[in-house]
Amino acid sequence: MSDPANSSVVVQGRKLETRLIPGARAGAPTIVMLHEGLGSISLWRDFPDKLAAATGSPVQLYSRHGYGQSDVLDAPQSVEYMHREALEVLPELLARLGIEHPLLLGHSDGASIALIYAGTHAAVSSGLRSGLRAGLRGVVAMAPHVFVEDVSIKSIVGARTAFEATDLPQKLARHHADSAKTFYGWNDIWLHEDFRSWNIEEYLPAIRCPLMAIQGIDDEYGSMAQLDAIAAQAGGRVELVKLAACRHSPHRDQPEATLQAVARFVTTLG
C-alpha cells in the first residue's frame, strides 16, 4: 500500500510516486534513495526514517516507473533501462524536486543507477545523454552490480520460480500497483540473452565523489568481485563495507551496522 503522505511528480511524461522525510540538520546533504529491482518506497520500510534521524539529512524517496504506486509499465524493459534511469529520468527528477547537491544511496539496481549517474561523463560511447553531474556529494552503493555474474542469473531464475509457485505475487501486490508487470519487467530483461554482456565498469574511473560500497558476504545475487572492481577502478575515495551474516539486502539483514556505516560516511562529507 502507498503511504497517504506520499506525493507524486511527473517525469518523462510519467507519474512517479515520491516521499520526502525532512532533515533536522542545517546544511546536511539530501539523501536520494534508489530502490532495487523489485523495490518501491514502501519496501524500504522504516530504514529511511531511521536514516534521516541518524544523519539529520532530508531523505528523498521515489518509486521508479513501473514500481510502487508510480505509473505501471507500458512496455518491456530494455537492456539499457538502468542507463536511461541514470542519464535521463534521475536528472529531470532532481531538477523538478530542486535537489542540487544530493547524496545518492542505491540498493542493487538502484546502486548501479547511482554509479552510472556519478560517472556519466564516461557515457559518450553509449550514445545516451552524457555530461558530468556537478554537485554530487557522494554515493552509497549497497549490493551493487557492475557486471553480470552466474550467481546473479541463478538467483533471478530462482526468483521467477518463487513468483510462479508461491504467494510472492500477493506479497508484492501490497507494494506495487501491478505486481506481475513489475516482476516480469525486471525478471525478463535480466534473463534475456543480451543482458549477459551488460557492464558499467566504464563509468567507474569517472567517479570522483566519495563512494561507499556495502555488500553482504552471503549475498545470493553477487560476489565480492563487484566491490573489488569498484575499489580497483573508481576514480575517487572508496570505502568498502563487507558485512557478515548478510545477504543481498544490508538494510534489512544488518540494519544497525548499515545505518551506522552510512551515518559515519555522511559525517565525512562536511
XYZ file of N, CA, C and O in Angstrom, residues 80-260:
724
model
N 19.138 -1.334 -21.567
C 19.708 -0.087 -21.066
C 18.784 0.631 -20.074
O 18.915 1.831 -19.853
N 17.872 -0.099 -19.423
C 16.908 0.581 -18.558
C 17.569 1.286 -17.381
O 17.099 2.365 -16.957
N 18.658 0.743 -16.842
C 19.335 1.426 -15.746
C 20.097 2.646 -16.247
O 20.179 3.671 -15.560
N 20.663 2.562 -17.456
C 21.324 3.725 -18.052
C 20.321 4.864 -18.243
O 20.617 6.023 -17.927
N 19.164 4.541 -18.785
C 18.183 5.593 -19.055
C 17.665 6.205 -17.751
O 17.405 7.410 -17.688
N 17.537 5.389 -16.720
C 17.121 5.927 -15.420
C 18.153 6.928 -14.910
O 17.805 8.000 -14.402
N 19.437 6.574 -15.032
C 20.512 7.417 -14.517
C 20.746 8.663 -15.364
O 21.047 9.737 -14.825
N 20.628 8.533 -16.667
C 21.023 9.604 -17.567
C 19.877 10.506 -17.996
O 20.112 11.641 -18.427
N 18.640 10.023 -17.875
C 17.506 10.807 -18.335
C 16.488 11.089 -17.219
O 16.129 12.242 -16.980
N 16.048 10.026 -16.535
C 14.995 10.211 -15.529
C 15.520 10.921 -14.283
O 14.940 11.917 -13.829
N 16.603 10.426 -13.715
C 17.090 10.964 -12.441
C 17.472 12.432 -12.539
O 17.101 13.218 -11.643
N 18.194 12.883 -13.573
C 18.485 14.324 -13.654
C 17.231 15.186 -13.705
O 17.164 16.234 -13.050
N 16.229 14.752 -14.462
C 14.987 15.529 -14.541
C 14.255 15.508 -13.200
O 13.715 16.531 -12.754
N 14.232 14.359 -12.543
C 13.581 14.253 -11.241
C 14.229 15.198 -10.235
O 13.541 15.943 -9.521
N 15.552 15.190 -10.167
C 16.254 16.052 -9.216
C 15.979 17.523 -9.514
O 15.799 18.329 -8.588
N 15.940 17.871 -10.788
C 15.655 19.261 -11.157
C 14.247 19.652 -10.731
O 14.028 20.751 -10.182
N 13.277 18.779 -10.950
C 11.892 19.091 -10.588
C 11.722 19.197 -9.075
O 10.878 19.957 -8.588
N 12.510 18.427 -8.336
C 12.413 18.459 -6.875
C 13.320 19.527 -6.259
O 13.311 19.717 -5.042
N 14.135 20.186 -7.075
C 15.002 21.238 -6.582
C 16.166 20.739 -5.754
O 16.653 21.439 -4.860
N 16.653 19.543 -6.055
C 17.777 18.959 -5.308
C 19.047 19.138 -6.134
O 19.197 18.536 -7.196
N 19.975 19.963 -5.643
C 21.165 20.307 -6.420
C 22.411 19.544 -6.013
O 23.300 19.343 -6.837
N 22.515 19.153 -4.757
C 23.748 18.537 -4.268
C 23.413 17.262 -3.473
O 23.625 17.196 -2.266
N 22.902 16.244 -4.129
C 22.433 15.052 -3.414
C 23.547 14.099 -3.012
O 24.653 14.118 -3.573
N 23.228 13.268 -2.055
C 23.964 12.041 -1.790
C 23.069 10.920 -2.297
O 21.929 10.770 -1.833
N 23.535 10.155 -3.257
C 22.738 9.058 -3.798
C 22.991 7.792 -2.996
O 24.153 7.397 -2.799
N 21.922 7.163 -2.528
C 22.025 5.880 -1.835
C 21.163 4.880 -2.603
O 19.945 4.999 -2.635
N 21.825 3.905 -3.235
C 21.101 2.933 -4.039
C 21.330 1.519 -3.569
O 22.380 1.194 -3.007
N 20.326 0.677 -3.805
C 20.406 -0.739 -3.470
C 20.232 -1.564 -4.731
O 19.262 -1.368 -5.477
N 21.170 -2.481 -5.012
C 21.092 -3.407 -6.135
C 20.973 -2.633 -7.449
O 21.881 -1.873 -7.789
N 19.868 -2.766 -8.193
C 19.705 -1.967 -9.414
C 19.872 -0.483 -9.111
O 20.467 0.258 -9.903
N 19.345 -0.042 -7.975
C 19.469 1.358 -7.599
C 20.914 1.774 -7.386
O 21.300 2.910 -7.694
N 21.738 0.874 -6.856
C 23.161 1.166 -6.687
C 23.846 1.310 -8.038
O 24.690 2.193 -8.236
N 23.484 0.452 -8.978
C 24.057 0.544 -10.322
C 23.652 1.854 -10.988
O 24.470 2.505 -11.655
N 22.400 2.255 -10.810
C 21.926 3.531 -11.356
C 22.732 4.684 -10.764
O 23.148 5.608 -11.472
N 22.976 4.642 -9.458
C 23.761 5.689 -8.802
C 25.177 5.759 -9.365
O 25.726 6.849 -9.576
N 25.790 4.609 -9.615
C 27.146 4.583 -10.149
C 27.197 5.135 -11.570
O 28.120 5.868 -11.935
N 26.205 4.794 -12.380
C 26.148 5.334 -13.746
C 25.989 6.855 -13.695
O 26.678 7.596 -14.406
N 25.083 7.321 -12.847
C 24.872 8.762 -12.702
C 26.170 9.454 -12.302
O 26.526 10.506 -12.854
N 26.885 8.878 -11.332
C 28.101 9.507 -10.814
C 29.225 9.526 -11.838
O 30.126 10.367 -11.759
N 29.197 8.625 -12.793
C 30.266 8.565 -13.788
C 29.806 8.886 -15.188
O 30.355 8.364 -16.154
N 28.830 9.773 -15.324
C 28.206 9.950 -16.639
C 29.076 10.631 -17.676
O 28.733 10.608 -18.852
N 30.160 11.266 -17.343
C 30.964 11.847 -18.414
C 31.744 10.772 -19.167
O 32.380 11.055 -20.177
N 31.618 9.490 -18.712
C 32.180 8.369 -19.463
C 31.129 7.707 -20.341
O 31.356 6.634 -20.879
N 29.961 8.354 -20.496
C 28.840 7.723 -21.184
C 28.784 8.005 -22.676
O 27.866 7.582 -23.348
N 29.778 8.720 -23.227
C 29.722 9.123 -24.624
C 29.584 7.926 -25.548
O 28.816 7.945 -26.505
N 30.306 6.844 -25.236
C 30.300 5.689 -26.138
C 28.960 4.982 -26.188
O 28.683 4.232 -27.117
N 28.096 5.217 -25.189
C 26.808 4.531 -25.157
C 25.785 5.177 -26.079
O 24.740 4.606 -26.362
N 26.075 6.418 -26.532
C 25.130 7.110 -27.385
C 23.980 7.729 -26.621
O 23.069 8.292 -27.209
N 24.002 7.651 -25.284
C 22.946 8.242 -24.468
C 23.394 9.614 -23.991
O 24.544 10.026 -24.193
N 22.494 10.316 -23.353
C 22.808 11.651 -22.839
C 23.969 11.572 -21.857
O 24.026 10.705 -20.992
N 24.932 12.484 -21.991
C 26.107 12.454 -21.130
C 26.336 13.834 -20.530
O 25.647 14.790 -20.824
N 27.371 13.935 -19.702
C 27.705 15.193 -19.053
C 27.977 14.967 -17.587
O 27.272 14.223 -16.935
N 29.000 15.610 -17.066
C 29.377 15.446 -15.662
C 28.294 16.017 -14.765
O 27.796 17.111 -14.983
N 27.900 15.255 -13.749
C 26.870 15.709 -12.827
C 27.523 16.515 -11.707
O 28.108 15.951 -10.786
N 27.455 17.830 -11.817
C 28.097 18.689 -10.823
C 27.320 18.651 -9.518
O 26.103 18.517 -9.505
N 28.036 18.789 -8.417
C 27.398 18.943 -7.130
C 27.017 17.665 -6.423
O 26.371 17.715 -5.389
N 27.369 16.514 -6.944
C 27.055 15.249 -6.284
C 27.940 15.119 -5.051
O 29.169 15.119 -5.148
N 27.304 14.989 -3.882
C 28.074 14.968 -2.633
C 28.735 13.635 -2.373
O 29.788 13.557 -1.741
N 28.100 12.551 -2.803
C 28.668 11.229 -2.565
C 27.698 10.163 -3.020
O 26.559 10.443 -3.401
N 28.167 8.915 -2.974
C 27.359 7.764 -3.372
C 27.529 6.661 -2.336
O 28.659 6.359 -1.922
N 26.420 6.069 -1.917
C 26.435 4.833 -1.142
C 25.802 3.761 -2.021
O 24.634 3.877 -2.398
N 26.572 2.752 -2.371
C 26.113 1.676 -3.254
C 25.997 0.394 -2.442
O 27.014 -0.183 -2.050
N 24.778 -0.054 -2.189
C 24.541 -1.281 -1.426
C 24.250 -2.427 -2.389
O 23.344 -2.331 -3.226
N 25.031 -3.493 -2.275
C 24.875 -4.676 -3.140
C 24.835 -4.281 -4.617
O 23.919 -4.660 -5.351
N 25.839 -3.521 -5.075
C 25.810 -3.036 -6.457
C 26.163 -4.124 -7.462
O 26.830 -5.113 -7.138
N 25.719 -3.918 -8.699
C 26.142 -4.747 -9.829
C 26.873 -3.850 -10.819
O 26.333 -2.809 -11.224
N 28.086 -4.235 -11.209
C 28.766 -3.525 -12.295
C 28.962 -4.431 -13.505
O 29.345 -3.968 -14.573
N 28.694 -5.717 -13.325
C 28.657 -6.678 -14.433
C 27.785 -7.844 -13.991
O 27.427 -7.964 -12.819
N 27.439 -8.701 -14.922
C 26.532 -9.821 -14.643
C 27.355 -11.063 -14.300
O 28.311 -11.405 -14.999
N 26.966 -11.741 -13.219
C 27.627 -12.973 -12.797
C 26.658 -14.148 -12.882
O 25.437 -13.977 -12.842
N 27.221 -15.345 -12.947
C 26.378 -16.556 -12.969
C 25.515 -16.653 -11.722
O 24.352 -17.083 -11.789
N 26.067 -16.242 -10.565
C 25.302 -16.327 -9.319
C 24.083 -15.410 -9.377
O 23.017 -15.729 -8.823
N 24.217 -14.278 -10.073
C 23.087 -13.369 -10.217
C 21.969 -14.031 -11.009
O 20.800 -14.005 -10.605
N 22.330 -14.624 -12.138
C 21.333 -15.258 -13.005
C 20.661 -16.428 -12.293
O 19.437 -16.607 -12.372
N 21.443 -17.202 -11.560
C 20.882 -18.343 -10.837
C 19.819 -17.877 -9.843
O 18.730 -18.474 -9.747
N 20.100 -16.805 -9.113
C 19.135 -16.323 -8.122
C 17.926 -15.687 -8.777
O 16.806 -15.773 -8.252
N 18.109 -15.074 -9.922
C 16.980 -14.457 -10.619
C 16.072 -15.535 -11.211
O 14.851 -15.393 -11.223
N 16.657 -16.635 -11.676
C 15.848 -17.789 -12.091
C 15.060 -18.308 -10.893
O 13.866 -18.636 -11.000
N 15.706 -18.386 -9.731
C 15.021 -18.836 -8.521
C 13.885 -17.919 -8.122
O 12.838 -18.371 -7.647
N 14.078 -16.600 -8.316
C 13.009 -15.652 -8.010
C 11.801 -15.879 -8.915
O 10.650 -15.783 -8.473
N 12.049 -16.219 -10.168
C 10.943 -16.488 -11.100
C 10.147 -17.712 -10.655
O 8.915 -17.715 -10.679
N 10.865 -18.755 -10.218
C 10.196 -19.946 -9.705
C 9.338 -19.607 -8.499
O 8.184 -20.047 -8.386
N 9.877 -18.783 -7.599
C 9.129 -18.390 -6.407
C 7.893 -17.573 -6.776
O 6.819 -17.753 -6.181
N 8.025 -16.696 -7.764
C 6.882 -15.872 -8.159
C 5.764 -16.718 -8.742
O 4.575 -16.427 -8.538
N 6.132 -17.774 -9.448
C 5.131 -18.591 -10.138
C 4.616 -19.755 -9.300
O 3.638 -20.401 -9.697
N 5.253 -20.036 -8.146
C 4.858 -21.214 -7.376
C 4.540 -20.938 -5.913
O 4.178 -21.858 -5.184
N 4.673 -19.664 -5.482
C 4.413 -19.343 -4.078
C 3.461 -18.141 -3.999
O 2.890 -17.713 -5.005
N 3.328 -17.584 -2.799
C 2.461 -16.417 -2.622
C 3.201 -15.098 -2.838
O 2.724 -14.036 -2.433
N 4.366 -15.155 -3.491
C 5.134 -13.938 -3.739
C 4.325 -12.875 -4.501
O 4.437 -11.681 -4.174
N 3.501 -13.238 -5.511
C 2.708 -12.195 -6.178
C 1.806 -11.428 -5.210
O 1.673 -10.201 -5.322
N 1.198 -12.135 -4.262
C 0.329 -11.473 -3.297
C 1.132 -10.548 -2.370
O 0.674 -9.450 -2.020
N 2.322 -10.986 -1.992
C 3.170 -10.151 -1.138
C 3.606 -8.891 -1.869
O 3.578 -7.783 -1.318
N 4.004 -9.047 -3.136
C 4.428 -7.880 -3.912
C 3.263 -6.945 -4.212
O 3.452 -5.734 -4.351
N 2.059 -7.498 -4.294
C 0.887 -6.676 -4.599
C 0.600 -5.655 -3.496
O -0.093 -4.656 -3.739
N 1.134 -5.876 -2.311
C 0.976 -4.900 -1.235
C 1.789 -3.636 -1.503
O 1.553 -2.593 -0.883
N 2.751 -3.746 -2.407
C 3.695 -2.649 -2.614
C 3.711 -2.097 -4.032
O 4.336 -1.058 -4.271
N 3.048 -2.777 -4.971
C 3.086 -2.353 -6.371
C 1.680 -2.333 -6.960
O 0.858 -3.209 -6.658
N 1.428 -1.368 -7.840
C 0.121 -1.246 -8.470
C -0.200 -2.446 -9.347
O -1.357 -2.850 -9.460
N 0.820 -3.026 -9.989
C 0.640 -4.221 -10.824
C 1.850 -5.118 -10.598
O 2.875 -4.961 -11.258
N 1.742 -6.039 -9.645
C 2.907 -6.826 -9.229
C 3.442 -7.713 -10.347
O 4.651 -7.935 -10.440
N 2.568 -8.219 -11.221
C 3.038 -9.087 -12.310
C 3.872 -8.298 -13.310
O 4.950 -8.745 -13.729
N 3.390 -7.110 -13.702
C 4.165 -6.298 -14.644
C 5.480 -5.842 -14.027
O 6.510 -5.779 -14.701
N 5.448 -5.515 -12.733
C 6.676 -5.127 -12.045
C 7.672 -6.278 -12.050
O 8.848 -6.104 -12.402
N 7.194 -7.460 -11.658
C 8.114 -8.593 -11.546
C 8.698 -8.981 -12.902
O 9.925 -9.088 -13.051
N 7.852 -9.203 -13.875
C 8.350 -9.675 -15.164
C 9.130 -8.593 -15.912
O 10.033 -8.904 -16.692
N 8.802 -7.332 -15.662
C 9.580 -6.264 -16.261
C 11.039 -6.331 -15.847
O 11.946 -6.083 -16.664
N 11.276 -6.661 -14.577
C 12.643 -6.822 -14.065
C 13.216 -8.178 -14.447
O 14.330 -8.276 -14.972
N 12.464 -9.243 -14.208
C 12.978 -10.598 -14.361
C 13.259 -10.939 -15.816
O 14.303 -11.541 -16.129
N 12.370 -10.555 -16.719
C 12.549 -10.896 -18.131
C 13.824 -10.302 -18.707
O 14.551 -10.984 -19.452
N 14.108 -9.054 -18.384
C 15.283 -8.425 -19.005
C 16.582 -8.964 -18.413
O 17.578 -9.143 -19.118
N 16.589 -9.269 -17.103
C 17.800 -9.846 -16.507
C 18.082 -11.234 -17.074
O 19.241 -11.666 -17.126
N 17.046 -11.945 -17.501
C 17.246 -13.285 -18.053
C 17.350 -13.279 -19.574
O 17.543 -14.338 -20.182
N 17.273 -12.118 -20.198
C 17.418 -12.022 -21.649
C 18.877 -12.267 -22.026
O 19.797 -11.802 -21.351
N 19.099 -12.977 -23.107
C 20.465 -13.331 -23.502
C 21.327 -12.093 -23.755
O 22.543 -12.110 -23.510
N 20.724 -10.999 -24.228
C 21.505 -9.791 -24.488
C 22.002 -9.127 -23.211
O 22.952 -8.332 -23.251
N 21.355 -9.448 -22.082
C 21.737 -8.796 -20.832
C 23.017 -9.392 -20.250
O 23.644 -8.762 -19.399
N 23.433 -10.558 -20.710
C 24.646 -11.174 -20.148
C 25.882 -10.316 -20.371
O 26.848 -10.391 -19.614
N 25.868 -9.478 -21.389
C 27.025 -8.618 -21.661
C 26.901 -7.238 -21.016
O 27.776 -6.377 -21.207
N 25.823 -7.014 -20.243
C 25.648 -5.730 -19.564
C 26.825 -5.480 -18.628
O 27.234 -6.357 -17.859
N 27.395 -4.271 -18.677
C 28.589 -3.958 -17.895
C 28.691 -2.441 -17.768
O 28.547 -1.725 -18.771
N 28.923 -1.942 -16.553
C 29.046 -0.498 -16.351
C 30.410 -0.111 -15.785
O 30.578 0.989 -15.244
N 31.409 -0.969 -15.925
C 32.739 -0.650 -15.407
C 33.342 0.591 -16.067
O 34.182 1.265 -15.462
N 32.917 0.904 -17.289
C 33.459 2.083 -17.971
C 33.155 3.373 -17.225
O 33.844 4.383 -17.401
N 32.126 3.378 -16.377
C 31.756 4.580 -15.642
C 32.596 4.789 -14.381
O 32.650 5.893 -13.853
N 33.223 3.746 -13.885
C 33.871 3.821 -12.578
C 35.031 4.807 -12.517
O 35.134 5.572 -11.542
N 35.942 4.855 -13.497
C 37.062 5.789 -13.386
C 36.636 7.252 -13.315
O 37.372 8.091 -12.780
N 35.459 7.575 -13.841
C 34.986 8.958 -13.849
C 34.341 9.374 -12.535
O 34.003 10.549 -12.363
N 34.167 8.457 -11.607
C 33.524 8.786 -10.325
C 34.563 9.427 -9.414
O 35.497 8.768 -8.957
N 34.392 10.706 -9.157
C 35.342 11.453 -8.335
C 34.829 11.728 -6.934
O 35.610 12.040 -6.036
N 33.539 11.644 -6.733
C 32.980 11.954 -5.415
C 33.264 10.803 -4.449
O 33.545 9.676 -4.864
N 33.185 11.040 -3.127
C 33.354 9.954 -2.157
C 32.327 8.850 -2.396
O 31.166 9.123 -2.708
N 32.785 7.623 -2.231
C 31.948 6.462 -2.548
C 32.096 5.418 -1.460
O 33.208 5.061 -1.075
N 30.972 4.948 -0.936
C 30.958 3.812 -0.020
C 30.200 2.678 -0.690
O 29.090 2.875 -1.196
N 30.789 1.485 -0.718
C 30.136 0.308 -1.279
C 29.946 -0.717 -0.167
O 30.908 -1.077 0.524
N 28.717 -1.185 -0.003
C 28.352 -2.102 1.076
C 27.808 -3.387 0.466
O 26.967 -3.347 -0.439
N 28.279 -4.523 0.969
C 27.757 -5.801 0.469
C 27.809 -6.864 1.561
O 28.729 -6.885 2.390
N 26.808 -7.728 1.553
C 26.795 -8.858 2.465
C 27.684 -9.977 1.954
O 27.703 -10.275 0.754
N 28.396 -10.597 2.855
C 29.279 -11.702 2.478
C 28.484 -12.864 1.906
O 28.963 -13.608 1.043
N 27.229 -13.001 2.331
C 26.377 -14.096 1.861
C 25.408 -13.661 0.761
O 24.400 -14.325 0.528
N 25.729 -12.574 0.075
C 24.861 -12.057 -0.984
C 24.624 -13.128 -2.045
O 25.561 -13.644 -2.654
N 23.347 -13.454 -2.270
C 22.994 -14.503 -3.220
C 22.860 -13.988 -4.650
O 22.666 -14.766 -5.590
N 22.985 -12.664 -4.825
C 22.845 -12.078 -6.161
C 24.160 -11.565 -6.739
O 24.180 -11.083 -7.873
N 25.241 -11.638 -5.978
C 26.515 -11.157 -6.487
C 27.653 -11.496 -5.548
O 27.460 -11.621 -4.337
N 28.834 -11.631 -6.095
C 30.014 -11.947 -5.291
C 30.782 -10.671 -4.941
O 30.487 -9.583 -5.448
N 31.804 -10.820 -4.102
C 32.643 -9.684 -3.734
C 33.462 -9.165 -4.913
O 34.102 -8.115 -4.811
N 33.434 -9.858 -6.026
C 34.089 -9.349 -7.233
C 33.496 -8.004 -7.643
O 34.175 -7.178 -8.264
N 32.235 -7.764 -7.312
C 31.606 -6.484 -7.625
C 32.296 -5.353 -6.847
O 32.686 -4.329 -7.429
N 32.470 -5.521 -5.537
C 33.130 -4.499 -4.730
C 34.594 -4.357 -5.106
O 35.139 -3.248 -5.123
N 35.238 -5.477 -5.416
C 36.648 -5.417 -5.799
C 36.829 -4.598 -7.074
O 37.791 -3.824 -7.201
N 35.922 -4.758 -8.020
C 36.005 -3.996 -9.270
C 35.814 -2.506 -9.008
O 36.517 -1.659 -9.592
N 34.879 -2.176 -8.132
C 34.646 -0.771 -7.805
C 35.868 -0.168 -7.133
O 36.327 0.929 -7.486
N 36.440 -0.892 -6.161
C 37.603 -0.381 -5.432
C 38.798 -0.183 -6.357
O 39.561 0.780 -6.208
N 38.967 -1.092 -7.313
C 40.125 -1.030 -8.210
C 39.997 0.051 -9.272
O 41.010 0.585 -9.740
N 38.771 0.406 -9.636
C 38.600 1.260 -10.815
C 38.009 2.638 -10.549
O 38.135 3.529 -11.399
N 37.359 2.855 -9.408
C 36.746 4.160 -9.150
C 37.826 5.232 -9.054
O 38.937 4.988 -8.582
N 37.483 6.437 -9.502
C 38.474 7.498 -9.596
C 38.662 8.329 -8.353
O 39.538 9.197 -8.312
N 37.872 8.110 -7.322
C 37.984 8.887 -6.096
C 38.127 8.005 -4.878
O 38.477 6.830 -4.968
N 37.828 8.604 -3.719
C 37.923 7.868 -2.455
C 36.843 6.803 -2.380
O 35.671 7.076 -2.627
N 37.244 5.585 -2.031
C 36.309 4.464 -1.927
C 36.466 3.805 -0.564
O 37.582 3.516 -0.132
N 35.348 3.566 0.085
C 35.331 2.800 1.331
C 34.455 1.576 1.130
O 33.320 1.693 0.670
N 34.988 0.401 1.463
C 34.235 -0.841 1.335
C 33.764 -1.306 2.704
O 34.518 -1.266 3.678
N 32.517 -1.770 2.765
C 31.949 -2.339 3.987
C 31.423 -3.719 3.633
O 30.476 -3.848 2.861
N 32.060 -4.751 4.178
C 31.668 -6.133 3.902
C 31.068 -6.711 5.175
O 31.746 -6.826 6.199
N 29.789 -7.064 5.113
C 29.036 -7.437 6.308
C 28.835 -8.943 6.405
O 28.324 -9.575 5.472
N 29.210 -9.509 7.547
C 28.970 -10.929 7.807
C 27.498 -11.152 8.125
O 26.774 -10.228 8.518
N 27.058 -12.399 7.958
C 25.656 -12.771 8.230
C 24.696 -11.832 7.507
O 23.716 -11.342 8.071
N 24.989 -11.556 6.255
C 24.205 -10.603 5.482
C 24.100 -11.094 4.053
O 25.097 -11.461 3.434
N 22.865 -11.080 3.538
C 22.626 -11.489 2.165
C 22.524 -10.247 1.259
O 23.335 -9.345 1.395
N 21.539 -10.194 0.381
C 21.518 -9.168 -0.658
C 20.985 -7.813 -0.186
O 21.120 -6.828 -0.897
N 20.402 -7.757 0.989
C 19.777 -6.519 1.454
C 20.380 -6.083 2.785
O 19.828 -6.385 3.851
N 21.507 -5.362 2.767
C 22.152 -4.955 4.018
C 21.236 -4.176 4.956
O 21.317 -4.346 6.175
N 20.358 -3.340 4.406
C 19.492 -2.516 5.258
C 18.412 -3.340 5.944
O 17.814 -2.876 6.921
N 18.167 -4.570 5.457
C 17.216 -5.463 6.137
C 17.942 -6.534 6.949
O 17.501 -6.890 8.039
N 19.032 -7.068 6.413
C 19.737 -8.162 7.084
C 20.634 -7.675 8.216
O 20.788 -8.360 9.223
N 21.256 -6.504 8.035
C 22.124 -5.921 9.058
C 21.810 -4.428 9.175
O 22.640 -3.566 8.870
N 20.580 -4.102 9.626
C 20.155 -2.695 9.600
C 20.999 -1.768 10.460
O 21.307 -0.646 10.046
N 21.376 -2.208 11.656
C 22.125 -1.312 12.534
C 23.529 -1.058 12.004
O 24.008 0.081 12.002
N 24.208 -2.116 11.552
C 25.555 -1.952 11.005
C 25.521 -1.080 9.754
O 26.402 -0.232 9.542
N 24.508 -1.284 8.923
C 24.379 -0.487 7.704
C 24.096 0.971 8.044
O 24.714 1.892 7.480
N 23.192 1.190 8.969
C 22.848 2.549 9.376
C 24.056 3.275 9.954
O 24.325 4.435 9.621
N 24.810 2.593 10.801
C 25.997 3.211 11.401
C 27.039 3.556 10.344
O 27.654 4.625 10.377
